[in-house]
Short mmCIF file of C-alpha atoms and ligand atoms in Angstrom, two decimals:
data_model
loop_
_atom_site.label_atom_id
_atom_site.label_comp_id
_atom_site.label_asym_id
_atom_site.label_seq_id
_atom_site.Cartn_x
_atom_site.Cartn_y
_atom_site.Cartn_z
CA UNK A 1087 105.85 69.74 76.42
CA UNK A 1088 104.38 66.31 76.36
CA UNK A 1089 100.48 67.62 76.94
CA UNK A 1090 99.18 64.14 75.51
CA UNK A 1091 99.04 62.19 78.32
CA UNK A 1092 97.65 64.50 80.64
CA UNK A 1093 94.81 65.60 78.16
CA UNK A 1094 93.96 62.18 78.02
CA UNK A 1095 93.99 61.79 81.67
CA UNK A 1096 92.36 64.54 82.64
CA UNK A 1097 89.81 65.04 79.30
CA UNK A 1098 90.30 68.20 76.54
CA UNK A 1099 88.06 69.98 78.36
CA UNK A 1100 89.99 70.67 81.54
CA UNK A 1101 92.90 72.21 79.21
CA UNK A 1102 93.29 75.52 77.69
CA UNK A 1103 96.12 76.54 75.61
CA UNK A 1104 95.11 79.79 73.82
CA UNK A 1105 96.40 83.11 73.85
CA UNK A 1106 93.70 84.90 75.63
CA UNK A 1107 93.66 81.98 78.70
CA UNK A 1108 97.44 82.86 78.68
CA UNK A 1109 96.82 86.45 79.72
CA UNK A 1110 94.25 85.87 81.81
CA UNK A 1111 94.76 82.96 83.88
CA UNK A 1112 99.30 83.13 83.78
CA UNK A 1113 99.11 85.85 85.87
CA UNK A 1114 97.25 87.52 89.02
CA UNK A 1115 96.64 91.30 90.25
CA UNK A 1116 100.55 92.01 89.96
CA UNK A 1117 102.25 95.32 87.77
CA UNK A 1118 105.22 94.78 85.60
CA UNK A 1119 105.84 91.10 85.17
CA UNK A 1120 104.46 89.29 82.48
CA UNK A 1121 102.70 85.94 82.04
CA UNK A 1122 104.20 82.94 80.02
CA UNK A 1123 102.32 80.03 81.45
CA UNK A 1124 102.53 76.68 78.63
CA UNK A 1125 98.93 75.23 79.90
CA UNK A 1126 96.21 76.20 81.54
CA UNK A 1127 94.68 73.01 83.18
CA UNK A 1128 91.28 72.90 85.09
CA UNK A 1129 90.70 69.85 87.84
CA UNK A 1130 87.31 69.26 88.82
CA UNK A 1131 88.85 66.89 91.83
CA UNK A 1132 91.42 66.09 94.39
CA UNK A 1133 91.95 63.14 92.36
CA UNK A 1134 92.57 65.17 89.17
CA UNK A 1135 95.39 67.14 91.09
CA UNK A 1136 96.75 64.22 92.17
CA UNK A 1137 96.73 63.04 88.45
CA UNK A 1138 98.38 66.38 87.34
CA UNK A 1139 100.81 66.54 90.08
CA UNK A 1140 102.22 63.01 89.46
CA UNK A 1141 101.96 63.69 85.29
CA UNK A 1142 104.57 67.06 86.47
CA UNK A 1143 106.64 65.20 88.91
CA UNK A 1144 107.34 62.34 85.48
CA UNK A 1145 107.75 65.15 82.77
CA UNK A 1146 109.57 67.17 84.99
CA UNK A 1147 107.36 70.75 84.70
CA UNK A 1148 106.63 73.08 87.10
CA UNK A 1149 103.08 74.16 88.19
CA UNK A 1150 101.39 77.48 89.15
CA UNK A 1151 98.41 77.46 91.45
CA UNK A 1152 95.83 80.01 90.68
CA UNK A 1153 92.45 81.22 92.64
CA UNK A 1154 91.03 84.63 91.98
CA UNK A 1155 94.40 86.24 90.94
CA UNK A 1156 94.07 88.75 93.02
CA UNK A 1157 97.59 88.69 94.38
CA UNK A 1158 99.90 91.43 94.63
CA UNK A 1159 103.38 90.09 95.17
CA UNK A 1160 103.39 87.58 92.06
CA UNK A 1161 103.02 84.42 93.92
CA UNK A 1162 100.38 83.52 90.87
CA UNK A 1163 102.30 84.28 88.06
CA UNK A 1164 103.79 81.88 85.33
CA UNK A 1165 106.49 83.56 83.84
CA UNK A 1166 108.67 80.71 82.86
CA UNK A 1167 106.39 78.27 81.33
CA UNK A 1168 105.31 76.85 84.42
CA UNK A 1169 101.40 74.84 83.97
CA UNK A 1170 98.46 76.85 85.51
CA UNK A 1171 96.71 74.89 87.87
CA UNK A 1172 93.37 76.91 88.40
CA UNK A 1173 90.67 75.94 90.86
CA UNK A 1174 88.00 77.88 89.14
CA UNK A 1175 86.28 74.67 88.86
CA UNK A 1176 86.36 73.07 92.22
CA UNK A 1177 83.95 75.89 93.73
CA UNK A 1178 81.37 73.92 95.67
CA UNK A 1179 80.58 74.50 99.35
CA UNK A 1180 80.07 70.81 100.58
CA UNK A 1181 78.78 70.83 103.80
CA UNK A 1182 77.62 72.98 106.56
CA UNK A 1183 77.91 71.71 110.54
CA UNK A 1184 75.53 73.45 112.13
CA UNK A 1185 77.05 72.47 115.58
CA UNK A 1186 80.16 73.03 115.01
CA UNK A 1187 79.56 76.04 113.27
CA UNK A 1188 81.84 75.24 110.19
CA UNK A 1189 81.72 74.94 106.16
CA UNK A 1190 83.47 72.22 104.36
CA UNK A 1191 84.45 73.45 100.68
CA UNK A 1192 86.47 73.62 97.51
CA UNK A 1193 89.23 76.13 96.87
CA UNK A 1194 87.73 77.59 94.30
CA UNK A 1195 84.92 79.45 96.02
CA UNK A 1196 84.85 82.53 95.95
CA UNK A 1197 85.42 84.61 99.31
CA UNK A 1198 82.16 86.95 99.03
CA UNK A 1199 80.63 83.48 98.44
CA UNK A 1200 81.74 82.34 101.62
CA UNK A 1201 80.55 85.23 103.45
CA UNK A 1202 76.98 85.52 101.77
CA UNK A 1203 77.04 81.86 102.93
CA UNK A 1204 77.70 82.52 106.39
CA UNK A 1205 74.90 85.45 106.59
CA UNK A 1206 72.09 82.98 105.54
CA UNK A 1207 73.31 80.67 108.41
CA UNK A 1208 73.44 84.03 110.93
CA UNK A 1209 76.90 83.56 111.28
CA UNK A 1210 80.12 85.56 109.96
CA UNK A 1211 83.13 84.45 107.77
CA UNK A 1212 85.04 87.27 109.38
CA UNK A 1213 87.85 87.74 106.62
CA UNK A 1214 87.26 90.59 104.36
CA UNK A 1215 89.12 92.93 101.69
CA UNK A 1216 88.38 94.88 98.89
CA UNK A 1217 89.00 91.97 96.80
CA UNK A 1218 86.45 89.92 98.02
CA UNK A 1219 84.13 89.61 95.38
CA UNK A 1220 87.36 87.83 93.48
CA UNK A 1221 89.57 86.09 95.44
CA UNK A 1222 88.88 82.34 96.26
CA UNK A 1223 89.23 81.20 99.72
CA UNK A 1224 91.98 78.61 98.22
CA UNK A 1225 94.17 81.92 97.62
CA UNK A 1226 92.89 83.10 100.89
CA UNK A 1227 94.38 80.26 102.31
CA UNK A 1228 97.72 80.02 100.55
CA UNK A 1229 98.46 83.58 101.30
CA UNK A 1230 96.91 83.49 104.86
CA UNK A 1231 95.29 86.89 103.61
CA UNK A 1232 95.10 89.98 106.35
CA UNK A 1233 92.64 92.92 105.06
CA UNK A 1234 90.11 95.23 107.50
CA UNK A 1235 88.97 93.11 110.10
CA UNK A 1236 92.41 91.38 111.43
CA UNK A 1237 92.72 93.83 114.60
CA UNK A 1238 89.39 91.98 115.83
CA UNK A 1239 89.37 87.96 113.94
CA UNK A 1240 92.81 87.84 113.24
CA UNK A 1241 94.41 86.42 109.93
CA UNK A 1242 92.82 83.59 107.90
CA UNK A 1243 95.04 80.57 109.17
CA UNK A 1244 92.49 81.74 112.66
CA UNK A 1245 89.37 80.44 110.91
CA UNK A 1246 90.64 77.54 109.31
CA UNK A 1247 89.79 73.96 111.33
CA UNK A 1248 91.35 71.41 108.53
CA UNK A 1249 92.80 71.31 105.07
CA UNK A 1250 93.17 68.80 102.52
CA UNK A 1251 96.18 69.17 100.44
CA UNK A 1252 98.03 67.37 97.49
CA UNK A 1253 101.36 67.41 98.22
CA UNK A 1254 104.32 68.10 96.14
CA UNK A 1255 104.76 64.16 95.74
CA UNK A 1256 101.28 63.55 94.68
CA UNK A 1257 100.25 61.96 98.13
CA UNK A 1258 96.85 63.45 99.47
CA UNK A 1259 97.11 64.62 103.36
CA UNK A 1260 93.46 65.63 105.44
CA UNK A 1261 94.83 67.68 107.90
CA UNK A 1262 93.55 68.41 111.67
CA UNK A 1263 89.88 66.97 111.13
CA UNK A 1264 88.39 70.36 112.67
CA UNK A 1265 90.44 69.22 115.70
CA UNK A 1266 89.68 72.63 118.09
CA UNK A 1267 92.01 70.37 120.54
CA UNK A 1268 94.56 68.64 119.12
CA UNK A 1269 98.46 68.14 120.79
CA UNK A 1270 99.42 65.37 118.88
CA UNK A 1271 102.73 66.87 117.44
CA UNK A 1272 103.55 69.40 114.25
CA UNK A 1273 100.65 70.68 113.23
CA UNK A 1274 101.04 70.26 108.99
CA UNK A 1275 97.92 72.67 108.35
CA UNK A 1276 100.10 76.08 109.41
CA UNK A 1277 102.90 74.90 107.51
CA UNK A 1278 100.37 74.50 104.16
CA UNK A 1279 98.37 78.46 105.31
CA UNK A 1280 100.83 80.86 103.72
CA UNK A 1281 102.90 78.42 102.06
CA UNK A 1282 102.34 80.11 98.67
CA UNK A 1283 101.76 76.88 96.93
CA UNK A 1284 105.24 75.99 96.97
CA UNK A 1285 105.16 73.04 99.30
CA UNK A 1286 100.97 71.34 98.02
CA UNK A 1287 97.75 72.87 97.13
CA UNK A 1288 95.33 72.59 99.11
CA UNK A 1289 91.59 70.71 97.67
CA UNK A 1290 89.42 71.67 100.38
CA UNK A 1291 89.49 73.29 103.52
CA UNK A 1292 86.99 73.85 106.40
CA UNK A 1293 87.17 76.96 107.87
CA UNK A 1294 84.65 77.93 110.92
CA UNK A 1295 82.53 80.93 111.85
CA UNK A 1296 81.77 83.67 114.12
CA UNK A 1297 78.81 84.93 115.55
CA UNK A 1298 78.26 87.86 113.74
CA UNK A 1299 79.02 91.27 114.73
CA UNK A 1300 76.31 93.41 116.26
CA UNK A 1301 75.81 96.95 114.25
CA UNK A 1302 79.16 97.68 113.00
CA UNK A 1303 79.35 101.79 113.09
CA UNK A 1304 82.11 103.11 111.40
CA UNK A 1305 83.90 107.24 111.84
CA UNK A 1306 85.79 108.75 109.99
CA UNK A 1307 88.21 111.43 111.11
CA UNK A 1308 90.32 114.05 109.52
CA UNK A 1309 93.81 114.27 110.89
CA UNK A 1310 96.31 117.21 110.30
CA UNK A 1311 99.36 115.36 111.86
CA UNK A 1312 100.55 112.11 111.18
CA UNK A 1313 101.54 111.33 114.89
CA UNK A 1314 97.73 111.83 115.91
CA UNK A 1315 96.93 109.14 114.10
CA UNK A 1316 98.40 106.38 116.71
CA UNK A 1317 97.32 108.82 119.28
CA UNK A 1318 93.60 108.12 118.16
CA UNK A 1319 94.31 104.77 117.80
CA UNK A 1320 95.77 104.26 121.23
CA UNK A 1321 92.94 106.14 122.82
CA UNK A 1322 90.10 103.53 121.18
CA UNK A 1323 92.16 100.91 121.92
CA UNK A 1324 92.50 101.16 125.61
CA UNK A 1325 88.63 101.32 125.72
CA UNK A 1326 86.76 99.45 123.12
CA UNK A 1327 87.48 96.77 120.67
CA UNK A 1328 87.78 98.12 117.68
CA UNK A 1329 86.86 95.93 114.28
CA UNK A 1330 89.37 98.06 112.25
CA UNK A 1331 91.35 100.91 112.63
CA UNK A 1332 92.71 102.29 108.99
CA UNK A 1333 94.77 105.20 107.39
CA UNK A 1334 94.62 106.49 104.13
CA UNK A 1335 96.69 109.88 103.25
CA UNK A 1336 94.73 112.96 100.92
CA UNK A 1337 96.38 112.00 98.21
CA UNK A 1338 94.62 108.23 97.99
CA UNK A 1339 91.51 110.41 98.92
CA UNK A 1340 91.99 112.79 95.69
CA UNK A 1341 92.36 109.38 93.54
CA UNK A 1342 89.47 107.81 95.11
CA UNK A 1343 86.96 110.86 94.58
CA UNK A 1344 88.05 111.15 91.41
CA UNK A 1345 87.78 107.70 90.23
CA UNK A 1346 84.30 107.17 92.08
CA UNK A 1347 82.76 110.14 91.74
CA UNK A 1348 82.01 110.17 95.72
CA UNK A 1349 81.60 113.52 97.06
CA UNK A 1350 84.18 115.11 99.65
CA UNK A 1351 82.99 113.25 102.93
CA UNK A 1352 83.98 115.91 105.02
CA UNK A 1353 83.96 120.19 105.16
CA UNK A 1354 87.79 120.59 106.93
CA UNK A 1355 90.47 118.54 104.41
CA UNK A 1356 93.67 117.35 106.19
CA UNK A 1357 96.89 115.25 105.08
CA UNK A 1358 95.61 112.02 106.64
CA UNK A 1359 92.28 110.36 107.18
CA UNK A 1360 91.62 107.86 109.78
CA UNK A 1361 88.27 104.94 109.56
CA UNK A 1362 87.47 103.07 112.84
CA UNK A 1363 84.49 100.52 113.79
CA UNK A 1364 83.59 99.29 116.18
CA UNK A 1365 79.98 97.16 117.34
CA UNK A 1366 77.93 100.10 118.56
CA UNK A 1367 76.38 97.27 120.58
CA UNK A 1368 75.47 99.48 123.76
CA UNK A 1369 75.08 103.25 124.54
CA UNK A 1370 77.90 102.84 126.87
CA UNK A 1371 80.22 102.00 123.73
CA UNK A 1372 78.97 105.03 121.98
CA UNK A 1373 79.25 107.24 124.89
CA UNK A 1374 82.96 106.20 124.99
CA UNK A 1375 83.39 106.45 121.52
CA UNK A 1376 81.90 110.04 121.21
CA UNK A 1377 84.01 111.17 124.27
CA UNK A 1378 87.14 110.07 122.52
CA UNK A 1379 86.23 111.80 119.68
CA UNK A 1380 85.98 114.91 121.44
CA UNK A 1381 89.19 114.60 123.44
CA UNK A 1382 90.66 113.86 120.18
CA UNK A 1383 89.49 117.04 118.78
CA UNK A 1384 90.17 119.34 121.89
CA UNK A 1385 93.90 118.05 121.70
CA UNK A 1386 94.24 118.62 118.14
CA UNK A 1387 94.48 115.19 117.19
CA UNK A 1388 91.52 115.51 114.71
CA UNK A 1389 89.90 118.38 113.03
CA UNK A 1390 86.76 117.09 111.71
CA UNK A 1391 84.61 113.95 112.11
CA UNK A 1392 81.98 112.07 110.76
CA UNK A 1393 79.68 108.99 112.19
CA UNK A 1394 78.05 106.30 109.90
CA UNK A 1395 74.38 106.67 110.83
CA UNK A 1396 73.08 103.65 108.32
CA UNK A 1397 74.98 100.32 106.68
CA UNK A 1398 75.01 102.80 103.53
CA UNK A 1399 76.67 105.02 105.25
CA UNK A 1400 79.29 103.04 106.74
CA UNK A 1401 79.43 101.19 103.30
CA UNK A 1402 80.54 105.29 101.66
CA UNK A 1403 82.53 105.99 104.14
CA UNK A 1404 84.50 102.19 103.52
CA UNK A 1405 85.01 102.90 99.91
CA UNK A 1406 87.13 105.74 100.52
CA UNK A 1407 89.39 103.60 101.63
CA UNK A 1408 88.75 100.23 99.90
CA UNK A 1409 88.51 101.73 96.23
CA UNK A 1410 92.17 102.86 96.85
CA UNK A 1411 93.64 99.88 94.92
CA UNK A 1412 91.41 100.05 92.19
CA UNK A 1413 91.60 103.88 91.71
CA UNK A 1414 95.14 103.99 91.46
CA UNK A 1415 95.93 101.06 89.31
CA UNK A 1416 96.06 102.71 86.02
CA UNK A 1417 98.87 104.13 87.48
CA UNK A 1418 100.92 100.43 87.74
CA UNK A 1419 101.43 101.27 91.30
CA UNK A 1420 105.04 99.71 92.26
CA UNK A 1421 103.87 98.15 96.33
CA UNK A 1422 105.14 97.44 99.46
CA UNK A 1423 103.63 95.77 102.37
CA UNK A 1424 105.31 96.49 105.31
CA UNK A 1425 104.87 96.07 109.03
CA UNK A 1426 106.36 96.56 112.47
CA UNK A 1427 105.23 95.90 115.70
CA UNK A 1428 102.51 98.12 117.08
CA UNK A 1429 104.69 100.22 119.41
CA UNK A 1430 107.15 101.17 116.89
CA UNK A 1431 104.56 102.25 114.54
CA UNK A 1432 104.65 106.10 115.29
CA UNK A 1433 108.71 106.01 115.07
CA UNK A 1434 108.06 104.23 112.06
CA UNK A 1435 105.85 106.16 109.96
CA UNK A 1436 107.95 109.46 111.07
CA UNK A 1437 111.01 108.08 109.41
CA UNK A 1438 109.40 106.39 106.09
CA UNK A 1439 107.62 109.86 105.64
CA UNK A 1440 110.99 111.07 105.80
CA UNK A 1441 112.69 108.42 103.37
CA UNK A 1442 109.69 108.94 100.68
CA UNK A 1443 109.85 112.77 100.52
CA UNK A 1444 113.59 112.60 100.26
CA UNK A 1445 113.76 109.77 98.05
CA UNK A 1446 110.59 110.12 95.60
CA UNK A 1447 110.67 114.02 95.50
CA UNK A 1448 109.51 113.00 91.82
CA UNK A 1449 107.23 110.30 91.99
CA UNK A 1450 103.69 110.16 93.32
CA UNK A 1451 103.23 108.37 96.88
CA UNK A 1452 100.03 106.63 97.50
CA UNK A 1453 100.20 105.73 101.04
CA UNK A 1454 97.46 104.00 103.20
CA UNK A 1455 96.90 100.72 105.51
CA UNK A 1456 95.89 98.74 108.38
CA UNK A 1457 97.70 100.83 110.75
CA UNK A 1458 95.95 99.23 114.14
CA UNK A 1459 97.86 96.07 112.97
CA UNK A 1460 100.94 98.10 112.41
CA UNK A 1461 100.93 97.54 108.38
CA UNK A 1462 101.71 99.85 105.72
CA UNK A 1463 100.41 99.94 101.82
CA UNK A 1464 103.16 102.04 100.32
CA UNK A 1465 102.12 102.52 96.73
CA UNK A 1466 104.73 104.43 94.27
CA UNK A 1467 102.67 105.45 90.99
CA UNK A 1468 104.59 105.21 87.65
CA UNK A 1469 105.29 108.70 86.05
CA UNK A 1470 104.01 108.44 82.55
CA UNK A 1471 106.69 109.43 80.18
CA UNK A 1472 108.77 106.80 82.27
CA UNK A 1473 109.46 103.12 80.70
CA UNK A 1474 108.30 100.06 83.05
CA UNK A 1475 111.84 99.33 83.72
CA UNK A 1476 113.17 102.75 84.63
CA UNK A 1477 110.62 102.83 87.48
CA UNK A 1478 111.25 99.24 88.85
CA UNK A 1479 114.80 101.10 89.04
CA UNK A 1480 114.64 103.46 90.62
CA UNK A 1481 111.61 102.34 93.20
CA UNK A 1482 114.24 98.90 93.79
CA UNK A 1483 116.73 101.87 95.27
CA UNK A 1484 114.51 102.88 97.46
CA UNK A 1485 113.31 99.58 98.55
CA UNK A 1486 117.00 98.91 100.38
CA UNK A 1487 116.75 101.74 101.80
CA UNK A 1488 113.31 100.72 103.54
CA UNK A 1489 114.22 97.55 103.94
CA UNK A 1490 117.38 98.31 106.14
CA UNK A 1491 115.14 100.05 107.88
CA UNK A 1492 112.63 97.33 108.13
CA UNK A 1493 115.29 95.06 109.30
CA UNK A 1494 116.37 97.73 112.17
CA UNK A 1495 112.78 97.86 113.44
CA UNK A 1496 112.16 94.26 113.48
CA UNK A 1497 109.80 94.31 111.03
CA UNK A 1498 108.17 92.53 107.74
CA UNK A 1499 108.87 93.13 104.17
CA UNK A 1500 105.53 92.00 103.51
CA UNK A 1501 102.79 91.68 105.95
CA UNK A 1502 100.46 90.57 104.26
CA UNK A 1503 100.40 90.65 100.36
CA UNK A 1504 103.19 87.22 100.67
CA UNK A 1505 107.31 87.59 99.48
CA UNK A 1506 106.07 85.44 95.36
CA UNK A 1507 108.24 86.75 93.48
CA UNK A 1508 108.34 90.56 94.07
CA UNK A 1509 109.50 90.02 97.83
CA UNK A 1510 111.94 87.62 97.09
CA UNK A 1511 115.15 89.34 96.75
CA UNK A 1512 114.63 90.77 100.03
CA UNK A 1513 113.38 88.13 101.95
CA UNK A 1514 116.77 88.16 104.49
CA UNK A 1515 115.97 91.56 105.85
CA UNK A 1516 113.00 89.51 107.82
CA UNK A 1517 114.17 86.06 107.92
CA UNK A 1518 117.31 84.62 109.12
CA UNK A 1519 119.74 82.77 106.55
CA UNK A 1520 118.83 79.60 109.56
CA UNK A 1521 115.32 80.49 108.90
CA UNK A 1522 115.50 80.61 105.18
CA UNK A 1523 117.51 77.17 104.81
CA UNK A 1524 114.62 75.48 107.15
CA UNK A 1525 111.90 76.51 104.95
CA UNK A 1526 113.63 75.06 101.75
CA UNK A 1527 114.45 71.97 103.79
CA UNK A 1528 110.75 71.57 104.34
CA UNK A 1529 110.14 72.63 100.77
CA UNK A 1530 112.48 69.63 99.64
CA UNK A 1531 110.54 67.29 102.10
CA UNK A 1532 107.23 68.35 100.62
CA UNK A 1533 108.28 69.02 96.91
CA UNK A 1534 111.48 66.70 96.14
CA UNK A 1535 111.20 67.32 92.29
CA UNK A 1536 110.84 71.70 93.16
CA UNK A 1537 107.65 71.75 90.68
CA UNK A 1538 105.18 72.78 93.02
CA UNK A 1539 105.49 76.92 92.09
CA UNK A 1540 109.01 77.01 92.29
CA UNK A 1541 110.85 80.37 92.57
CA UNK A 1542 108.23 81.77 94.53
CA UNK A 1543 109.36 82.96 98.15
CA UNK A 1544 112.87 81.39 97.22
CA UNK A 1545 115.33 80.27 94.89
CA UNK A 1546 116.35 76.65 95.32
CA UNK A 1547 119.63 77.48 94.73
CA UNK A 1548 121.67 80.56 96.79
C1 MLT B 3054 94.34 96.76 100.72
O1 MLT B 3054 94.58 96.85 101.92
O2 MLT B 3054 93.55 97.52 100.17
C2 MLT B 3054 94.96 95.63 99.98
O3 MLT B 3054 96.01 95.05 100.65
C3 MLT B 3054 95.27 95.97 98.55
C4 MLT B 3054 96.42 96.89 98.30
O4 MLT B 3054 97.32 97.01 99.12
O5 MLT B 3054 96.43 97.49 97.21
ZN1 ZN B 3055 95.84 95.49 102.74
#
C-alpha cells in the first residue's frame, strides 16, 4: 500500500503501523471477528480527513472510522485491510452557547466528557450507557446510540443541532447550522446520524442540552412472571414519565453479583428483575409511584421491592443492570438487538422465551434490555469446550428462526447496537429489497469510489 504520500501529507506522527495498534485500534467491542486493519492514521483536523479521504479515493483503499470502539455489531472493525481512521485526536469541545444551550465539538470526545461538561453548565447531555466512560460522541453519532434514558430524551440524532461531515468524495458539508426551524428541503444531517460511516465521517457536531432532571429515584422490583413485567410498565406509564424502564433476567443478576461482588439487593429472588426512574420531583409523583407499587404487589405482579433513598443508592441499584455487558464478556457473548413495537412486546417476549428454551436447551441465555422502548439484549454465552466457529453455528440457526419472527412482528434486527457487519446478512427481514437499493443509491451518491467503510450495513454487490 502506497503509505508514502500520505505520511508525508499528514506527518509520521499521525500513523501507526505496529502490531499492538493493530489489535487495538482494527477492531471495537465485537466477539469473534478479527482485526486486519493495514494503517492506523490519526487526523488532528477536518482538513486532514479531507487529505486522507482524497489520498483513499486516488489509491483506491478503503477506510474504517473508529471512536471509542465500543460497538457491538462490527461496524468498527477492519478485517480486510481497510485504513483506521481514529478520532482519538480531534477531542476538543470548542464552544459553548450559553443561549442556545448547545456545545460545538470534535468527534473524538468522549461521551462522559460531554456529560461532565454539561453538569458544570447545569444542564444535561441526556444520552447515557454503560459505555460512557468510552465511547466518543463521533460513534455516538454514527450509530445514533439508544441506552437507559431513550423512553424520556429519545435517541441521539434528538440532541444533535448540526454536523460537519467529510464526505465520501472528500468535499466538506456543515450541516443544519443549529437550525431548530429549518424546511428548506432533505435534511442531510439524519441521513449522516446512523449512517455507520459508510456514506462521510462526521468532524464536528453540535449537539444541545436539557435542563437537567430533578432527583432521579430509581426501584427496583422482583418479578416472578415475565408477563408482569409490561404490566408494571403499563401501569407507570399511564401515570408518570418514566426516565427508564429496564429488564434484566436472574441469570444476568447471578453474573453480575458474581463479577462485582455486590450483595443480593433484595430478600425474595425471582426469574426477572425490573429498574424504573423516574424525577421524584413532587410528593404527588411519589405517592403515585408507591401506590403502583403496591397494586403491583397485591396483583402478583411483583414480589419484592426496593426504593433508591440516595444517588449511591440509585447508582447500586443501576449497576445491576449496567455491569451486565461487562460481567458476561468473558463468556464471548454471541448478541442480538432486537425490537418491536411497544404493544407487541408482551406477545413478543412470550414467544422468544419459547424459541430460546427450545432452541438453546444447551447454551446459557443472558437476557436483559430497554423493555419500555420495546428492545431486547439477547446474549447467548459460548460453552467452553466449544470452538468460536461451532457457536457462531449453531447461534446463526437460531438467528432465522428469530428473525422470521422479527419480520412477522414488524420489528428490528437491531435496535440499537447498528446492522456493521454482524447484522448484515439479515438486514431484509427489516428492510425492504426497495429500501435496501435506496440506501446504496445514496451510498453511491455520497461514496462513488465505496471506500468510506464499505461492507458495513451492505454489500455493494447482491
Ligand atoms: C446495554 O444495554 O447494556 C448495551 O446495549 C450493551 C449490551 O447490549 O451489551
Ligand atoms: Zn442497550
Amino acid at each position: 500500500m502506497e503509505l508514502q504520500s500520505l505520511t508525508q501529507t499528514l506527518g509520521s506522527e499521525k500513523i501507526r503501523t505496529d502490531k499492538e495498534s493493530f489489535q487495538n485500534y482494527g477492531k471495537d467491542w465485537t466477539k469473534h471477528i478479527s482485526a486486519n486493519p493495514s494503517a492506523i492514521v490519526f487526523p488532528t483536523s477536518t482538513q486532514d480527513v479531507v487529505n486522507i479521504v482524497q489520498w483513499a479515493r486516488k489509491n483506491k483503499v478503503a477506510l474504517v472510522p473508529s471512536g471509542g470502539r465500543t460497538g457491538l455489531s462490527g461496524a468498527a472493525i477492519a478485517t480486510h485491510g481497510e485504513v483506521v481512521v481514529s478520532f482519538e485526536k480531534m477531542n476538543k469541545i470548542l464552544e459553548f452557547n450559553e443561549f442556545d444551550q448547545t456545545v460545538r465539538l470534535e468527534p473524538g470526545v468522549i461521551t462522559e466528557t460531554l456529560q461532565n461538561y454539561a453538569k458544570e453548565k447545569g444542564l444535561l447531555f441526556p444520552v447515557d450507557f454503560a459505555s460512557r466512560g468510552s465511547s466518543q460522541i463521533g460513534g455516538n453519532i454514527a450509530t445514533n446510540a439508544g441506552g437507559i434514558n431513550v423512553i424520556r430524551y429519545g435517541l441521539t440524532r434528538n440532541w444533535v443541532s448540526s454536523l460537519e461531515v467529510v464526505t465520501g468524495e472528500g468535499k466538506v458539508l456543515h450541516l443544519n447550522n443549529s437550525l431548530i426551524k429549518n424546511a428548506s428541503g432533505y435534511d442531510l444531517r439524519h441521513l449522516f446520524i446512523g449512517s455507520e460511516g459508510t456514506l462521510g465521517f462526521i468532524t464536528q457536531a453540535e449537539v444541545h442540552l436539557s435542563r437537567p432532571t430533578q432527583n432521579p429515584t430509581v426501584f427496583l422490583f422482583a418479578v416472578p412472571e415475565l408477563s408482569g413485567v409490561m404490566k408494571i410498565y403499563h401501569s407507570f406509564k399511564k401515570q408518570i414519565p418514566l426516565l427508564a424502564f429496564e429488564m434484566f433476567t436472574d441469570v444476568a443478576m447471578g453474573y453480575v453479583l458474581k463479577h462485582t461482588g455486590l450483595k443480593p439487593p433484595l430478600s425474595e429472588e425471582a426469574p426477572y428483575y425490573v429498574i424504573v426512574e423516574l424525577e421524584n420531583d413532587s410528593e404527588n409523583t411519589m405517592e403515585t409511584a408507591m401506590a403502583i407499587f403496591e397494586s403491583s404487589m397485591e396483583q402478583g405482579w411483583l414480589t419484592d421491592g426496593t426504593i433508591s433513598q440516595s444517588a449511591q443508592q440509585a447508582k447500586d441499584i443501576w449497576r445491576l443492570r449496567e455491569d451486565i455487558t461487562e460481567a458476561t464478556s468473558p463468556w464471548e457473548p454471541y448478541k442480538n438487538d432486537v425490537s418491536v413495537r411497544i404493544s407487541k412486546v408482551p406477545e413478543f417476549l412470550t414467544e422468544v422465551d419459547q424459541v430460546l428454551k427450545t432452541e438453546y436447551p444447551a447454551f446459557e441465555t443472558v437476557w436483559f434490555g430497554h423493555i419500555g422502548d420495546g428492545n431486547l439484549h439477547i446474549n447467548i454465552l459460548k460453552p467452553q469446550n466449544m470452538t468460536s466457529a461451532e457457536f457462531i453455528e449453531n447461534c446463526h440457526k437460531v438467528d432465522e428462526i428469530l428473525f422470521e419472527k422479527i419480520e412477522r412482528f414488524g420489528g428490528s434486527v437491531s435496535a440499537e447496537h447498528g446492522v456493521g457487519l454482524t447484522k448484515k446478512p439479515y438486514l431484509h427481514h427489516t428492510r425492504s429489497h426497495e429500501e435496501i437499493a435506496y440506501m446504496k443509491a445514496i451510498k453511491a451518491v455520497f461514496d462513488p469510489d465505496f471506500i468510506m467503510n464499505p461492507g458495513k450495513i451492505f454489500d455493494e454487490s447482491n
